[in-house]
Amino acid sequence: MIFREAPSLVSAASPEERSGTGSPPPPPADEVRLHLLVRRIQEGDLTAFDQLYELTRVDAARTLRHLVGNRVDVEDLLQETYLRLLTAVKNYRGESRFRTFFYRVCANVALSHLRWKRRRPEDPFAEPPDQVSSEEDPERAAERRQAARLVETALEKLKPKKRIVFVYYELCGMGPDEIAEAVGSSPNTVRSRLHHARLEFNVAMQRLLAHRRPGGPHGAP
Amino acid sequence: MAHLEAGGLWALAADELPGRVREEMEAHLARCSACSTALEQVKAQRALLQDARAATPEVHWDDVGARIRSAAAAHLERRAPRTRWTWGVALAGAVAAVLVLWWVRLQPVGSAGSPVIGAETVVVTGSVPPPDDAVEAIRAEDAAGALVTARTGEEQPLRTGMKLRSGVAVKTPSRASAMLRLPDASHVRVSADSEVELSRAEARDVHLTVRQGRLSVQASHAERKAFLVEAAGLRVSVVGTVFTVERTAHGASVAVSEGRVRVEVAGHPARLVGAGERMELHEETGALQVEQTALSEPDREAIAAMEALASTSVQTQHEEGPEGSSVAGAPAPEGTPAPWVGTTEPPVDARPQVRGTAEVAPPASVAPLHPSGLQKMEARPLAAQKPVARSNAEKASPPGSPVGTDLAHSGNVQHTPQVVAMATQPVPSSTAQAQPPVTPVPTGGTATTDPRPDLSQEFEPYPATSVTEHLPPTPPSEQVAEQPQPKKKRGPLIPMALMSKDADERFLGYVRLQLGPRTCEGFLTGLEEIAVKSPRADHREQARYLKARCFEERLQGTDAKLEYRQYLNDFPRGRYVREATSALLP
């Protein structure tokens, strides 16, 4: 039996179910609050923007890190994201979830950055900055860091558009329809990209894991 | 049976498959160990993803937050509709200002009834020579809480004694004020909650723009090209006077404390407003009201405050050198009721005033006074003012008394500021008003002041010796000019050919640069190639010629001659024909 195409992804797999500890989607109450904040920002209220920033910044940083990898200065991208958000927010009429709108902005920032990066490859010797999470069991934290590093190395093999879809689906817990809205393409395109991204990620990951084994890709000596 | 594809395994691991497909796959997995292993791998990867998801990047939230907040504030500021409105007003003001300037230049004498674009022009005559030590920079004499905004938008607090350059803006928050001494020894005071741009401040050309709030001016009587204050379409030009112009809720007003001003308003004949008078323009109706007897309370306060401050500044200047005493103009805080310093008017009316803007236009442009307007203004009964002027005059120090003492006196005694004002301001406005026919009407384009002492005056109008001195003839404006001298244009360090996109051209450029007996050999092949194959004739020509030169450098005479011949054959009218022929000569 061959699955040429990923069998129809059950989009009903709700993001809430898939999202782990990482980015819990804001419950409706939050959504209402975010909408209110957006209204106030549209009227030029700076404090509302402050609140919005406080509410979303961690999510934004995490998403951007996944989208562009950890050799890039996430802080610059964060700034760009929020500035773009300010520009874009006046056209946001609350028809979609704020989260979708927000991820759309993130995706645009990441996409332009990834395209730019392809033209100007990073310094390969640049050491990715260590991620320190203070109040965690050091062993667990080390594991997590290791995992994050592996995942990001594998993600670097993906083309920008596939990467964005993959990250949004697997790491941010969004459904294909929501992703389609966020990246501005059809849900079927998203499914197709996700499928290919998974295959590529799978291959990249297997290579990485093989390299990590003592004997290299050909097994133990 | 073929093995399961990774995509399917991912979907299975993610629990995304419909029941039937899922059962089929599970059945396969039960039989196929390879696929089971693959599924395990997928699951491991998904576990890794789970772990990675929780990893939060290290971000310096404080830095980022500050950066984002400031950027957002700037962004929102830019987007605010209020800003757009301001820009609209600024644009309208600029247009109006240009039109006024154009009109004034076009018609040397404002004819009655001819329209002037909503502007008021103030001309005051008088002659106080500028002090010789006029500094080329604007100096802050008193700056309580004011801010300086550079062109780049940077703000920094204004400190007393700070030198400012043209192009900066001075901004005062509420309860703050700034006193500035301009290069031409004029004094201006920026009232609280105001913003004034010092567009140009040179000894002979002053141009201030009031963006907001009120500006009081005590202009020196120095000769200069222009002294222009601009605000929202209002332009005032001046030659030595004390006045304050403000923009009220319903229009604009000019209040004159000393000297006489000429006011031009659209649809009205030019008029003169004398000392102690106040003129109001109602924008909606276009009606012009001239109230001769009333300076409003804020007007008086502003002017009095400026005078008081100016006197102290003059004192200090006097200590520094005798020249500094000639001009004294200092604003005082608006909030404190200061003694009325103006010459003629007793404080009468206390009309509430809104923010105002003062404009002083260049004297040259406004110089031609309208005689009719002049007479109109002067003919007005000023009986109420006369006695006051008298009393002032009586209080005034004896003619010829040194200014320094007067000023010192004024600094100590609050009740005699009039004396100081009179002493420091050489043109007694009360006199001017009381005796209309004597008013000096400058002719031509220069609104120079009339230094003739009025004989009817009971006191010496020009006690300060420095009054008769003039600015040095050479304008020091170049030193204050905002724009640096344009740099001398230099040729590029690298020949442009080397920067060319065309490889042939770059190559030829290198050859031209490095043509020498040792380097030449390496170029020969390339030159030959270009000379034969290049699609561009000029490249072929140059390559041929350079090749010949190459041979010449290497002392291969025959080869060189062959090349030159070839060159002449190929390009009988080429650029290097002369060189080729001369080289071929025996």
XYZ file of N, CA and C in Angstrom, chain A residues 34 36-42 44-55, chain B residues 76:
63
model
N -7.960 40.564 22.998
C -7.041 40.984 21.944
C -7.755 41.866 20.926
N -10.256 43.770 21.478
C -10.450 45.092 22.075
C -9.165 45.908 21.989
N -8.065 45.216 22.289
C -6.783 45.924 22.231
C -6.521 46.435 20.826
N -6.840 45.584 19.847
C -6.608 45.997 18.463
C -7.435 47.232 18.133
N -8.668 47.225 18.594
C -9.509 48.410 18.345
C -8.816 49.671 18.882
N -8.310 49.512 20.096
C -7.696 50.703 20.703
C -6.425 51.102 19.963
N -5.695 50.100 19.502
C -4.480 50.441 18.749
C -4.855 51.167 17.466
N -5.941 50.720 16.878
C -6.367 51.377 15.639
C -6.707 52.839 15.886
N -5.010 54.560 17.866
C -3.765 55.228 18.197
C -3.388 55.155 19.668
N -3.906 54.160 20.353
C -3.606 54.044 21.781
C -2.322 53.258 21.983
N -1.358 53.922 22.525
C -0.049 53.275 22.678
C -0.055 52.271 23.831
N -0.811 52.555 24.850
C -0.815 51.618 25.977
C -1.440 50.290 25.560
N -2.410 50.370 24.682
C -3.011 49.130 24.188
C -1.960 48.320 23.442
N -1.145 49.003 22.698
C -0.083 48.286 21.995
C 0.871 47.638 22.986
N 1.155 48.365 24.047
C 2.022 47.806 25.086
C 1.444 46.512 25.631
N 0.164 46.550 25.919
C -0.473 45.359 26.483
C -0.448 44.212 25.487
N -0.736 44.543 24.275
C -0.717 43.502 23.244
C 0.664 42.886 23.137
N 1.646 43.753 23.199
C 3.025 43.266 23.114
C 3.328 42.332 24.269
N 2.924 42.748 25.458
C 3.190 41.902 26.620
C 2.495 40.552 26.479
N 1.310 40.567 25.931
C 0.547 39.328 25.819
C 1.153 38.370 24.792
N 2.931 55.627 15.819
C 1.588 56.114 16.095
C 1.527 57.630 15.991
